[in-house]
Amino acid sequence: KNQGRGKSVQFRPAMEDGRNVREILKNDLRSLLGIQASGDQRTIPEGIPYRAERQKAGTLELYFQTIHSAAKGHNATGAEALIRWNHPKHGLLAPASFIPLAEEGGMIEALGLWVLREACRAATNWSAATFVAVNVSPLQLRVPGFVEEVGKVLLEEGLPPSRLELEVTESALIADSSDVAATLERLRERGIQISLDDFGTGYSSLSHLMQFGIDRIKIDRSFVSLLDTRADGAAIVSALISLGRTLGLSTTAEGVETEAQRDFLVALGCTDLQGYLFSRPMPLSSLMRMSGFGLTEGKLASPTPLIL
């Protein structure tokens, strides 16, 4: 998932000084996370030898995009955490530029846990009525001990499980489906919400929605955009929302950019809305100035950058 457009860019690796930029970025990311090529990716060392390399690699940052109720007033109900890589040479990179590199290089577990912890830490300062949504890679779901790691983060950061929503993609439900189903069920037993991201763009079927413990479906922006461009767009979106309602699932429409789209989605019975009409992805400091996300204890939770 692109995780929100904002001002970040998707970098297309080419050649740099005779080297493949893809490999350079992969090495930079490994340095940033403090992971040796053959080391345990869950261990992020803080030793002096890593500091210079990390400074060259830039910083990882979390941006947030608000999610709003479709009910009257459209109050914010939560926010989705969106990772960005502020690279010293290539600028602010969108996740599509480096998440595949993290997966290829065996770094996704360390990266994913950092995102989860930072998102949970931030959410502890928001209104108790809000939740934070965090994207989870299919590879993370197959890591032994993933459920326990999530529980540990929630306990250490002091965030109730009911205020965490993990977003999984349709592709995650296909590979090793029985193991993934068991993992999702264990997460839900702890009170964590599960949402199916980019619904309708992959391989999901009704049987998948029934087999896997899903609490919410997120309607992809490509379908929402059809409301303005195709006569049959309304029928498609209506069918997706109706399906969610029939199965007792919440529905979030992504990519809502116009009042006309908002009003139509509300009329169709969509439960939550997300998109530029309400907010662009923003740093935590900007989010904290919005209603529902203000300080609860007089101070802002300090982010934990991966460089010193």
PDB file of C-alpha atoms in Angstrom, residues 6 64-68 256-257 273-282:
ATOM      1  CA  GLY A   6       1.109  13.549   0.762  1.00  0.00           C
ATOM      2  CA  PHE A  64      -0.730  10.309  10.214  1.00  0.00           C
ATOM      3  CA  GLN A  65      -3.931  10.666   8.188  1.00  0.00           C
ATOM      4  CA  THR A  66      -7.155  11.110  10.099  1.00  0.00           C
ATOM      5  CA  ILE A  67     -10.174   8.818   9.777  1.00  0.00           C
ATOM      6  CA  HIS A  68     -13.621  10.352  10.287  1.00  0.00           C
ATOM      7  CA  VAL A 256     -12.410  10.819  -0.300  1.00  0.00           C
ATOM      8  CA  GLU A 257     -11.531  14.140  -1.911  1.00  0.00           C
ATOM      9  CA  LEU A 273     -14.263   8.231   5.686  1.00  0.00           C
ATOM     10  CA  GLN A 274     -10.600   8.979   4.958  1.00  0.00           C
ATOM     11  CA  GLY A 275      -8.994  11.262   2.397  1.00  0.00           C
ATOM     12  CA  TYR A 276      -7.775  14.698   1.414  1.00  0.00           C
ATOM     13  CA  LEU A 277     -11.213  16.236   2.023  1.00  0.00           C
ATOM     14  CA  PHE A 278     -10.500  15.819   5.728  1.00  0.00           C
ATOM     15  CA  SER A 279      -6.705  15.876   5.944  1.00  0.00           C
ATOM     16  CA  ARG A 280      -3.485  15.062   4.179  1.00  0.00           C
ATOM     17  CA  PRO A 281      -0.890  12.856   5.867  1.00  0.00           C
ATOM     18  CA  MET A 282       0.828  15.004   8.497  1.00  0.00           C
TER      19      MET A 282
END
